[in-house]
Tab-separated table of C-alpha atoms in Angstrom:
chain	number	residue	atom	x	y	z
A	247	MET	CA	-33.023	46.730	-5.565
A	248	ASN	CA	-33.046	47.555	-9.288
A	249	ALA	CA	-36.061	47.000	-11.562
A	250	SER	CA	-34.622	43.830	-13.076
A	251	THR	CA	-33.961	42.240	-9.672
A	252	SER	CA	-37.405	43.272	-8.489
A	253	ALA	CA	-39.034	41.730	-11.547
A	254	CYS	CA	-37.230	38.428	-11.022
A	255	ALA	CA	-38.464	38.331	-7.449
A	256	GLY	CA	-42.067	38.809	-8.585
A	257	TRP	CA	-44.317	37.204	-11.181
A	258	LEU	CA	-41.585	37.008	-13.852
A	259	GLY	CA	-39.206	35.137	-11.595
A	260	GLY	CA	-41.948	32.757	-10.551
A	261	ALA	CA	-42.898	32.123	-14.199
A	262	ILE	CA	-39.317	31.311	-15.197
A	263	ARG	CA	-38.884	29.034	-12.178
A	264	ARG	CA	-42.063	27.143	-13.079
A	265	ILE	CA	-40.852	26.551	-16.629
A	266	GLU	CA	-37.414	25.451	-15.435
A	267	ALA	CA	-38.962	23.135	-12.822
A	268	ASP	CA	-41.133	21.588	-15.536
A	269	TYR	CA	-38.003	20.980	-17.619
A	270	GLN	CA	-36.253	19.258	-14.721
A	271	ARG	CA	-39.234	16.939	-14.246
A	272	SER	CA	-38.947	15.697	-17.827
A	273	ALA	CA	-36.286	13.161	-18.785
A	274	ASP	CA	-34.535	13.529	-22.129
A	275	THR	CA	-36.178	11.901	-25.137
A	276	HIS	CA	-35.016	8.463	-26.264
A	277	LEU	CA	-32.718	7.599	-29.154
A	278	ILE	CA	-34.079	4.618	-31.086
A	279	PRO	CA	-31.887	2.493	-33.400
A	280	LEU	CA	-33.718	1.200	-36.470
A	281	PRO	CA	-33.068	-2.496	-37.228
A	282	LEU	CA	-32.496	-2.363	-40.984
A	283	PRO	CA	-30.272	-5.290	-42.079
A	284	GLY	CA	-30.147	-4.069	-45.691
A	285	PHE	CA	-28.148	-1.060	-44.524
A	286	ALA	CA	-26.457	-2.450	-41.410
A	287	ALA	CA	-24.671	-5.040	-43.552
A	288	HIS	CA	-22.958	-2.108	-45.282
A	289	GLY	CA	-22.028	-0.331	-42.042
A	290	ILE	CA	-24.896	2.157	-42.246
A	291	GLU	CA	-27.000	2.679	-39.136
A	292	LEU	CA	-30.182	4.721	-38.793
A	293	TYR	CA	-31.554	6.316	-35.621
A	294	LEU	CA	-34.651	8.258	-34.585
A	295	LYS	CA	-34.789	10.656	-31.646
A	296	ASP	CA	-38.250	10.092	-30.196
A	297	GLU	CA	-39.722	13.531	-29.550
A	298	SER	CA	-43.191	12.075	-28.964
A	299	THR	CA	-42.246	11.380	-25.327
A	300	HIS	CA	-42.367	15.055	-24.300
A	301	PRO	CA	-45.239	15.967	-21.938
A	302	THR	CA	-47.209	17.433	-24.864
A	303	GLY	CA	-46.265	14.633	-27.240
A	304	SER	CA	-44.152	16.284	-29.917
A	305	LEU	CA	-40.950	18.024	-30.922
A	306	LYS	CA	-42.778	21.348	-30.517
A	307	HIS	CA	-42.599	21.068	-26.719
A	308	ARG	CA	-38.959	22.209	-26.929
A	309	LEU	CA	-39.898	25.130	-29.172
A	310	ALA	CA	-42.782	26.246	-26.961
A	311	ARG	CA	-40.559	26.231	-23.873
A	312	SER	CA	-37.942	28.342	-25.657
A	313	LEU	CA	-40.522	30.767	-27.057
A	314	PHE	CA	-42.066	31.358	-23.641
A	315	LEU	CA	-38.692	31.963	-22.000
A	316	TYR	CA	-37.688	34.279	-24.856
A	317	ALA	CA	-40.907	36.295	-24.589
A	318	LEU	CA	-40.710	36.468	-20.788
A	319	CYS	CA	-37.096	37.614	-20.746
A	320	ASN	CA	-37.784	40.198	-23.461
A	321	GLY	CA	-40.552	41.676	-21.325
A	322	TRP	CA	-43.253	40.862	-23.885
A	323	VAL	CA	-45.304	38.633	-21.580
A	324	ARG	CA	-46.479	39.658	-18.138
A	325	GLU	CA	-48.988	38.403	-15.625
A	326	GLY	CA	-52.385	38.057	-17.324
A	327	THR	CA	-51.079	38.485	-20.902
A	328	THR	CA	-53.160	36.642	-23.497
A	329	ILE	CA	-50.902	34.481	-25.662
A	330	VAL	CA	-51.824	34.118	-29.336
A	331	GLU	CA	-50.093	31.767	-31.777
A	332	ALA	CA	-50.409	30.848	-35.452
A	333	SER	CA	-50.062	27.091	-35.700
A	334	SER	CA	-51.016	23.969	-37.620
A	335	GLY	CA	-51.528	22.173	-34.326
A	336	SER	CA	-48.576	20.754	-32.415
A	337	THR	CA	-46.971	24.073	-31.448
A	338	ALA	CA	-50.353	25.278	-30.248
A	339	VAL	CA	-50.774	22.170	-28.094
A	340	SER	CA	-47.398	22.758	-26.467
A	341	GLU	CA	-47.921	26.490	-26.013
A	342	ALA	CA	-51.329	25.839	-24.463
A	343	TYR	CA	-49.558	23.593	-21.947
A	344	PHE	CA	-47.084	26.311	-20.951
A	345	ALA	CA	-49.777	28.987	-20.901
A	346	ARG	CA	-51.725	26.859	-18.425
A	347	LEU	CA	-48.551	26.369	-16.395
A	348	LEU	CA	-48.314	30.159	-16.060
A	349	ASP	CA	-52.074	30.779	-15.699
A	350	LEU	CA	-52.179	32.763	-18.951
A	351	PRO	CA	-55.050	32.797	-21.497
A	352	PHE	CA	-54.137	31.136	-24.801
A	353	ILE	CA	-55.658	31.336	-28.294
A	354	ALA	CA	-54.474	29.221	-31.236
A	355	VAL	CA	-55.111	30.483	-34.767
A	356	MET	CA	-55.081	27.468	-37.071
A	357	PRO	CA	-56.477	26.056	-40.312
A	358	ARG	CA	-59.901	24.464	-40.010
A	359	SER	CA	-58.334	21.235	-41.343
A	360	THR	CA	-56.238	20.734	-38.172
A	361	SER	CA	-56.772	17.263	-36.714
A	362	PRO	CA	-59.559	16.955	-34.096
A	363	GLU	CA	-57.109	15.234	-31.740
A	364	LYS	CA	-54.864	18.316	-31.617
A	365	ILE	CA	-57.855	20.603	-31.145
A	366	ALA	CA	-59.020	18.423	-28.245
A	367	GLN	CA	-55.578	18.644	-26.644
A	368	ILE	CA	-55.580	22.442	-26.879
A	369	ASP	CA	-58.995	22.446	-25.224
A	370	PHE	CA	-57.685	20.077	-22.542
A	371	TYR	CA	-54.933	22.531	-21.602
A	372	GLY	CA	-57.442	25.363	-21.361
A	373	GLY	CA	-56.647	26.972	-24.714
A	374	ARG	CA	-59.101	28.300	-27.267
A	375	CYS	CA	-59.026	27.640	-31.028
A	376	HIS	CA	-59.696	30.307	-33.644
A	377	PHE	CA	-60.034	28.873	-37.157
A	378	VAL	CA	-59.183	30.193	-40.612
A	379	GLU	CA	-59.885	28.506	-43.936
A	380	HIS	CA	-56.352	28.450	-45.362
A	381	ALA	CA	-52.896	28.049	-43.806
A	382	ALA	CA	-51.673	31.299	-45.382
A	383	GLN	CA	-54.255	33.267	-43.361
A	384	VAL	CA	-52.939	32.331	-39.919
A	385	TYR	CA	-50.248	35.010	-39.703
A	386	ASP	CA	-52.312	38.158	-40.223
A	387	GLU	CA	-55.261	36.799	-38.253
A	388	ALA	CA	-53.069	35.888	-35.256
A	389	ARG	CA	-51.424	39.312	-35.292
A	390	ALA	CA	-54.774	41.096	-35.526
A	391	LEU	CA	-56.317	38.910	-32.825
A	392	ALA	CA	-53.446	39.647	-30.432
A	393	GLN	CA	-53.978	43.359	-31.004
A	394	ARG	CA	-57.721	43.081	-30.375
A	395	GLU	CA	-57.123	41.078	-27.184
A	396	GLY	CA	-54.321	43.321	-25.966
A	397	GLY	CA	-52.163	40.205	-25.906
A	398	HIS	CA	-48.884	38.926	-27.318
A	399	TYR	CA	-48.500	37.181	-30.680
A	400	MET	CA	-45.830	34.558	-30.006
A	401	ASP	CA	-44.970	34.250	-33.752
A	402	GLN	CA	-43.113	30.953	-33.875
A	403	PHE	CA	-42.327	31.447	-37.558
A	404	THR	CA	-40.195	34.511	-36.826
A	405	TYR	CA	-38.678	33.662	-33.458
A	406	ALA	CA	-38.079	29.888	-33.592
A	407	GLU	CA	-34.459	30.217	-34.732
A	408	ARG	CA	-33.722	33.012	-32.251
A	409	ALA	CA	-35.307	31.624	-29.104
A	410	THR	CA	-33.163	28.474	-28.776
A	411	ASP	CA	-29.566	28.616	-27.558
A	412	TRP	CA	-27.896	26.755	-30.425
A	413	ARG	CA	-24.511	26.533	-28.659
A	414	GLY	CA	-25.810	24.033	-26.129
A	415	ASN	CA	-27.780	24.439	-22.908
A	416	ASN	CA	-29.620	21.143	-23.399
A	417	ASN	CA	-30.899	21.911	-26.879
A	418	ILE	CA	-31.902	19.092	-29.210
A	419	ALA	CA	-28.581	19.100	-31.075
A	420	GLU	CA	-26.471	18.763	-27.929
A	421	SER	CA	-28.732	15.947	-26.746
A	422	MET	CA	-28.380	14.108	-30.055
A	423	PHE	CA	-24.602	14.088	-29.966
A	424	GLN	CA	-24.448	13.114	-26.301
A	425	GLN	CA	-26.720	10.143	-26.951
A	426	MET	CA	-24.768	9.100	-30.046
A	427	ALA	CA	-21.421	9.202	-28.232
A	428	HIS	CA	-21.158	5.430	-27.649
A	429	GLU	CA	-22.589	4.270	-30.981
A	430	ARG	CA	-20.447	2.703	-33.699
A	431	HIS	CA	-20.563	5.932	-35.740
A	432	PRO	CA	-20.991	8.612	-33.031
A	433	VAL	CA	-20.863	11.593	-35.394
A	434	PRO	CA	-23.737	11.247	-37.893
A	435	ALA	CA	-22.975	11.635	-41.561
A	436	TRP	CA	-26.424	13.206	-41.925
A	437	ILE	CA	-29.131	14.625	-39.684
A	438	VAL	CA	-32.518	14.733	-41.424
A	439	VAL	CA	-35.316	17.046	-40.278
A	440	GLY	CA	-38.445	18.610	-41.686
A	441	ALA	CA	-39.029	22.344	-41.687
A	442	GLY	CA	-42.112	24.100	-40.389
A	443	THR	CA	-40.661	27.209	-38.828
A	444	GLY	CA	-37.103	26.209	-39.769
A	445	GLY	CA	-35.998	26.527	-36.149
A	446	THR	CA	-34.870	22.916	-35.752
A	447	SER	CA	-32.676	22.892	-38.849
A	448	ALA	CA	-31.227	26.250	-37.766
A	449	THR	CA	-30.425	25.056	-34.228
A	450	ILE	CA	-28.833	21.791	-35.384
A	451	GLY	CA	-27.023	23.426	-38.319
A	452	ARG	CA	-25.436	26.069	-36.106
A	453	TYR	CA	-24.511	23.538	-33.443
A	454	VAL	CA	-22.663	21.184	-35.823
A	455	ARG	CA	-20.655	24.132	-37.167
A	456	TYR	CA	-19.944	25.443	-33.676
A	457	ARG	CA	-18.697	21.996	-32.557
A	458	CYS	CA	-16.904	21.384	-35.890
A	459	HIS	CA	-18.733	18.088	-36.439
A	460	ASP	CA	-18.441	16.417	-39.836
A	461	THR	CA	-22.226	16.231	-40.150
A	462	GLN	CA	-24.459	17.508	-42.911
A	463	ILE	CA	-28.026	18.751	-42.495
A	464	CYS	CA	-30.792	17.575	-44.804
A	465	VAL	CA	-34.314	18.987	-44.851
A	466	ALA	CA	-36.994	16.616	-46.137
A	467	ASP	CA	-39.539	18.982	-47.656
A	468	PRO	CA	-43.092	17.792	-48.333
A	469	GLU	CA	-44.937	18.306	-51.592
A	470	GLY	CA	-46.499	21.780	-51.818
A	471	SER	CA	-43.955	23.453	-49.538
A	472	VAL	CA	-41.995	26.503	-50.648
A	473	PHE	CA	-38.699	25.749	-48.886
A	474	ALA	CA	-37.038	23.576	-51.541
A	475	ALA	CA	-37.768	26.118	-54.290
A	476	TYR	CA	-36.449	28.882	-52.041
A	477	GLN	CA	-33.263	26.905	-51.404
A	478	ARG	CA	-32.703	26.598	-55.154
A	479	SER	CA	-33.520	30.195	-56.099
A	480	GLY	CA	-32.753	32.298	-53.045
A	481	ASP	CA	-35.951	34.243	-53.756
A	482	ALA	CA	-37.613	34.922	-50.399
A	483	THR	CA	-40.758	36.301	-52.104
A	484	LEU	CA	-41.724	32.869	-53.456
A	485	THR	CA	-44.991	31.288	-52.407
A	486	ALA	CA	-46.414	27.798	-52.834
A	487	PRO	CA	-49.747	26.004	-52.353
A	488	GLY	CA	-48.669	24.786	-48.913
A	489	SER	CA	-48.004	21.359	-47.495
A	490	ARG	CA	-50.657	18.744	-46.789
A	491	ILE	CA	-48.342	16.955	-44.350
A	492	GLU	CA	-49.404	18.447	-41.043
A	493	GLY	CA	-46.697	20.273	-39.111
A	494	ILE	CA	-44.061	20.773	-41.826
A	495	GLY	CA	-43.744	22.674	-45.089
A	496	ARG	CA	-45.072	26.200	-45.537
A	497	PRO	CA	-46.776	28.259	-48.279
A	498	ARG	CA	-44.353	31.149	-47.750
A	499	VAL	CA	-40.693	31.521	-46.818
A	500	GLU	CA	-40.552	31.809	-43.042
A	501	PRO	CA	-38.045	34.166	-41.359
A	502	SER	CA	-36.713	31.319	-39.174
A	503	PHE	CA	-35.706	29.152	-42.142
A	504	ILE	CA	-31.989	29.796	-42.767
A	505	PRO	CA	-30.978	28.176	-46.095
A	506	SER	CA	-27.229	28.585	-45.527
A	507	LEU	CA	-27.501	26.082	-42.658
A	508	VAL	CA	-29.012	23.366	-44.868
A	509	ASP	CA	-26.716	21.184	-46.990
A	510	ARG	CA	-29.379	19.261	-48.875
A	511	MET	CA	-33.101	19.440	-49.635
A	512	ILE	CA	-35.085	16.335	-50.574
A	513	GLU	CA	-38.578	16.925	-51.932
A	514	VAL	CA	-41.041	14.249	-50.822
A	515	PRO	CA	-44.366	13.491	-52.539
A	516	ASN	CA	-47.362	13.142	-50.229
A	517	VAL	CA	-47.930	9.487	-51.120
A	518	ASP	CA	-44.316	8.730	-50.172
A	519	SER	CA	-44.714	10.449	-46.791
A	520	VAL	CA	-47.831	8.411	-46.025
A	521	ALA	CA	-46.272	5.178	-47.302
A	522	ALA	CA	-43.123	5.678	-45.223
A	523	MET	CA	-45.263	6.503	-42.175
A	524	ARG	CA	-47.039	3.161	-42.585
A	525	VAL	CA	-43.865	1.160	-43.164
A	526	LEU	CA	-42.061	2.773	-40.240
A	527	SER	CA	-45.076	2.234	-37.968
A	528	ARG	CA	-44.887	-1.493	-38.734
A	529	LEU	CA	-41.122	-1.557	-38.149
A	530	LEU	CA	-41.454	0.087	-34.741
A	531	GLY	CA	-44.648	-1.673	-33.674
A	532	ARG	CA	-46.265	1.708	-32.934
A	533	LYS	CA	-47.847	4.428	-35.007
A	534	VAL	CA	-45.914	7.533	-36.024
A	535	GLY	CA	-47.149	10.746	-37.610
A	536	PRO	CA	-46.881	11.762	-41.289
A	537	SER	CA	-44.016	14.240	-40.830
A	538	THR	CA	-41.943	11.369	-39.428
A	539	GLY	CA	-42.744	9.510	-42.647
A	540	THR	CA	-41.382	12.481	-44.608
A	541	ASN	CA	-38.189	12.341	-42.541
A	542	PHE	CA	-37.897	8.582	-43.124
A	543	ILE	CA	-37.989	9.072	-46.899
A	544	GLY	CA	-35.076	11.484	-46.588
A	545	MET	CA	-33.153	8.998	-44.426
A	546	LEU	CA	-33.699	6.165	-46.897
A	547	ALA	CA	-32.599	8.278	-49.867
A	548	LEU	CA	-29.351	9.263	-48.138
A	549	ALA	CA	-28.725	5.732	-46.841
A	550	GLY	CA	-29.155	4.398	-50.364
A	551	GLU	CA	-26.598	6.876	-51.671
A	552	MET	CA	-24.133	5.940	-48.920
A	553	ARG	CA	-24.614	2.249	-49.640
A	554	ALA	CA	-24.020	2.783	-53.367
A	555	ALA	CA	-20.863	4.780	-52.602
A	556	GLY	CA	-19.576	2.201	-50.105
A	557	ARG	CA	-19.591	4.809	-47.368
A	558	PRO	CA	-20.391	3.583	-43.834
A	559	GLY	CA	-21.791	5.890	-41.174
A	560	SER	CA	-24.897	6.880	-39.272
A	561	ILE	CA	-28.002	8.870	-40.154
A	562	LEU	CA	-30.133	10.476	-37.474
A	563	SER	CA	-33.616	11.948	-37.674
A	564	LEU	CA	-36.647	12.731	-35.536
A	565	LEU	CA	-39.775	10.858	-34.603
A	566	CYS	CA	-41.774	14.068	-34.454
A	567	ASP	CA	-44.989	12.916	-32.796
A	568	ALA	CA	-47.159	9.862	-32.216
A	569	GLY	CA	-49.514	8.544	-34.865
A	570	GLU	CA	-52.458	8.402	-32.463
A	571	ARG	CA	-53.007	12.082	-33.224
A	572	TYR	CA	-53.815	11.095	-36.806
A	573	LEU	CA	-56.019	8.007	-36.462
A	574	PRO	CA	-59.022	9.577	-38.266
A	575	SER	CA	-56.824	11.074	-40.988
A	576	TYR	CA	-53.400	9.874	-42.144
A	577	HIS	CA	-53.867	6.466	-40.500
A	578	ASP	CA	-57.340	5.991	-41.977
A	579	ALA	CA	-57.240	4.237	-45.362
A	580	GLY	CA	-60.437	5.871	-46.607
A	581	TRP	CA	-59.284	9.374	-45.670
A	582	VAL	CA	-55.920	8.809	-47.345
A	583	ALA	CA	-57.535	7.465	-50.528
A	584	GLN	CA	-59.816	10.498	-50.700
A	585	ASN	CA	-57.069	13.051	-50.013
A	586	PHE	CA	-53.947	11.511	-51.569
A	587	GLY	CA	-55.065	8.595	-53.703
A	588	ASP	CA	-53.561	5.113	-53.836
A	589	CYS	CA	-50.318	4.812	-51.806
A	590	SER	CA	-49.683	1.105	-52.489
A	591	ALA	CA	-47.042	1.677	-55.173
A	592	ALA	CA	-45.261	4.117	-52.876
A	593	GLU	CA	-45.280	1.516	-50.081
A	594	GLN	CA	-43.683	-0.980	-52.432
A	595	ARG	CA	-40.957	1.556	-53.257
A	596	VAL	CA	-40.234	2.136	-49.567
A	597	GLN	CA	-40.056	-1.598	-48.911
A	598	ALA	CA	-37.717	-2.012	-51.880
A	599	ALA	CA	-35.457	0.740	-50.526
A	600	LEU	CA	-35.217	-1.114	-47.230
A	601	ALA	CA	-34.296	-4.360	-48.917
A	602	GLY	CA	-31.575	-2.826	-51.048
């Protein structure tokens, strides 16, 4: 028996089987059509893939699963290894879940401003939170902490675009196109996503090229993020203040963000993200998070352009996570007024975009 076979019969094999069994217990996430008569009358249909239905409640569940499998199969994680991650919240929640599944210690390095709900979820899964004052500090602190603990720094911002099999194997892109197959416009004109690591836009962008789909990729980039400026300039040394929309936008150019896979960037002011979050929450009858609001602004901008050009088709985006994680923050009027100001004019603009 060679070393590889022996390893797969021991702890490593058991760890991989546990992750795969967890995947098989989870149904695919739902595809939700948005009832928007102002666009449907022009043959334009909008859809959201609801990633909030994962066991850990967000799109990052897919990423965490892929990162763990990648680290296990690379030999970076073994029995007892302490896992350390730099995160603004949702990735840490999902990684804490998988660390508990494998009986591994987990530490999340995150900004002190991370929502209490996400911190509570990390605690629930047995993880530990290590706080820094500013988002730009998470990288070096996570790396140093992993060294001090003799653990493994998962580094989602480097490995997100590498860990997922973009050709298929049940990735998010393959799932999207399978679910769209029987819709009126089965191949979306646009897929709109945000970028935190850049892994989602990379996976979907590669997949549509691999399958030769006539679909373009748009990244909706929140105010304060560096990605849109990087897309324009190509200068990977650029920095920015950082996003105030939790989960997307970064103060530096992340290695997993691949600009050649993105056809369009739409920069979204914070008040527009919050306004769209509110409007979309009312449309769906359930609360969504602020990054979903950012995505919705991108969808509405593209739908408006298609309507003006007389071009029918479909636009698909992500419902990234549930709004219940943000009840004391983005869904609290006083908190929003203090942090972003008055969003009423932005809400009126979003409503006007819906009406046409």
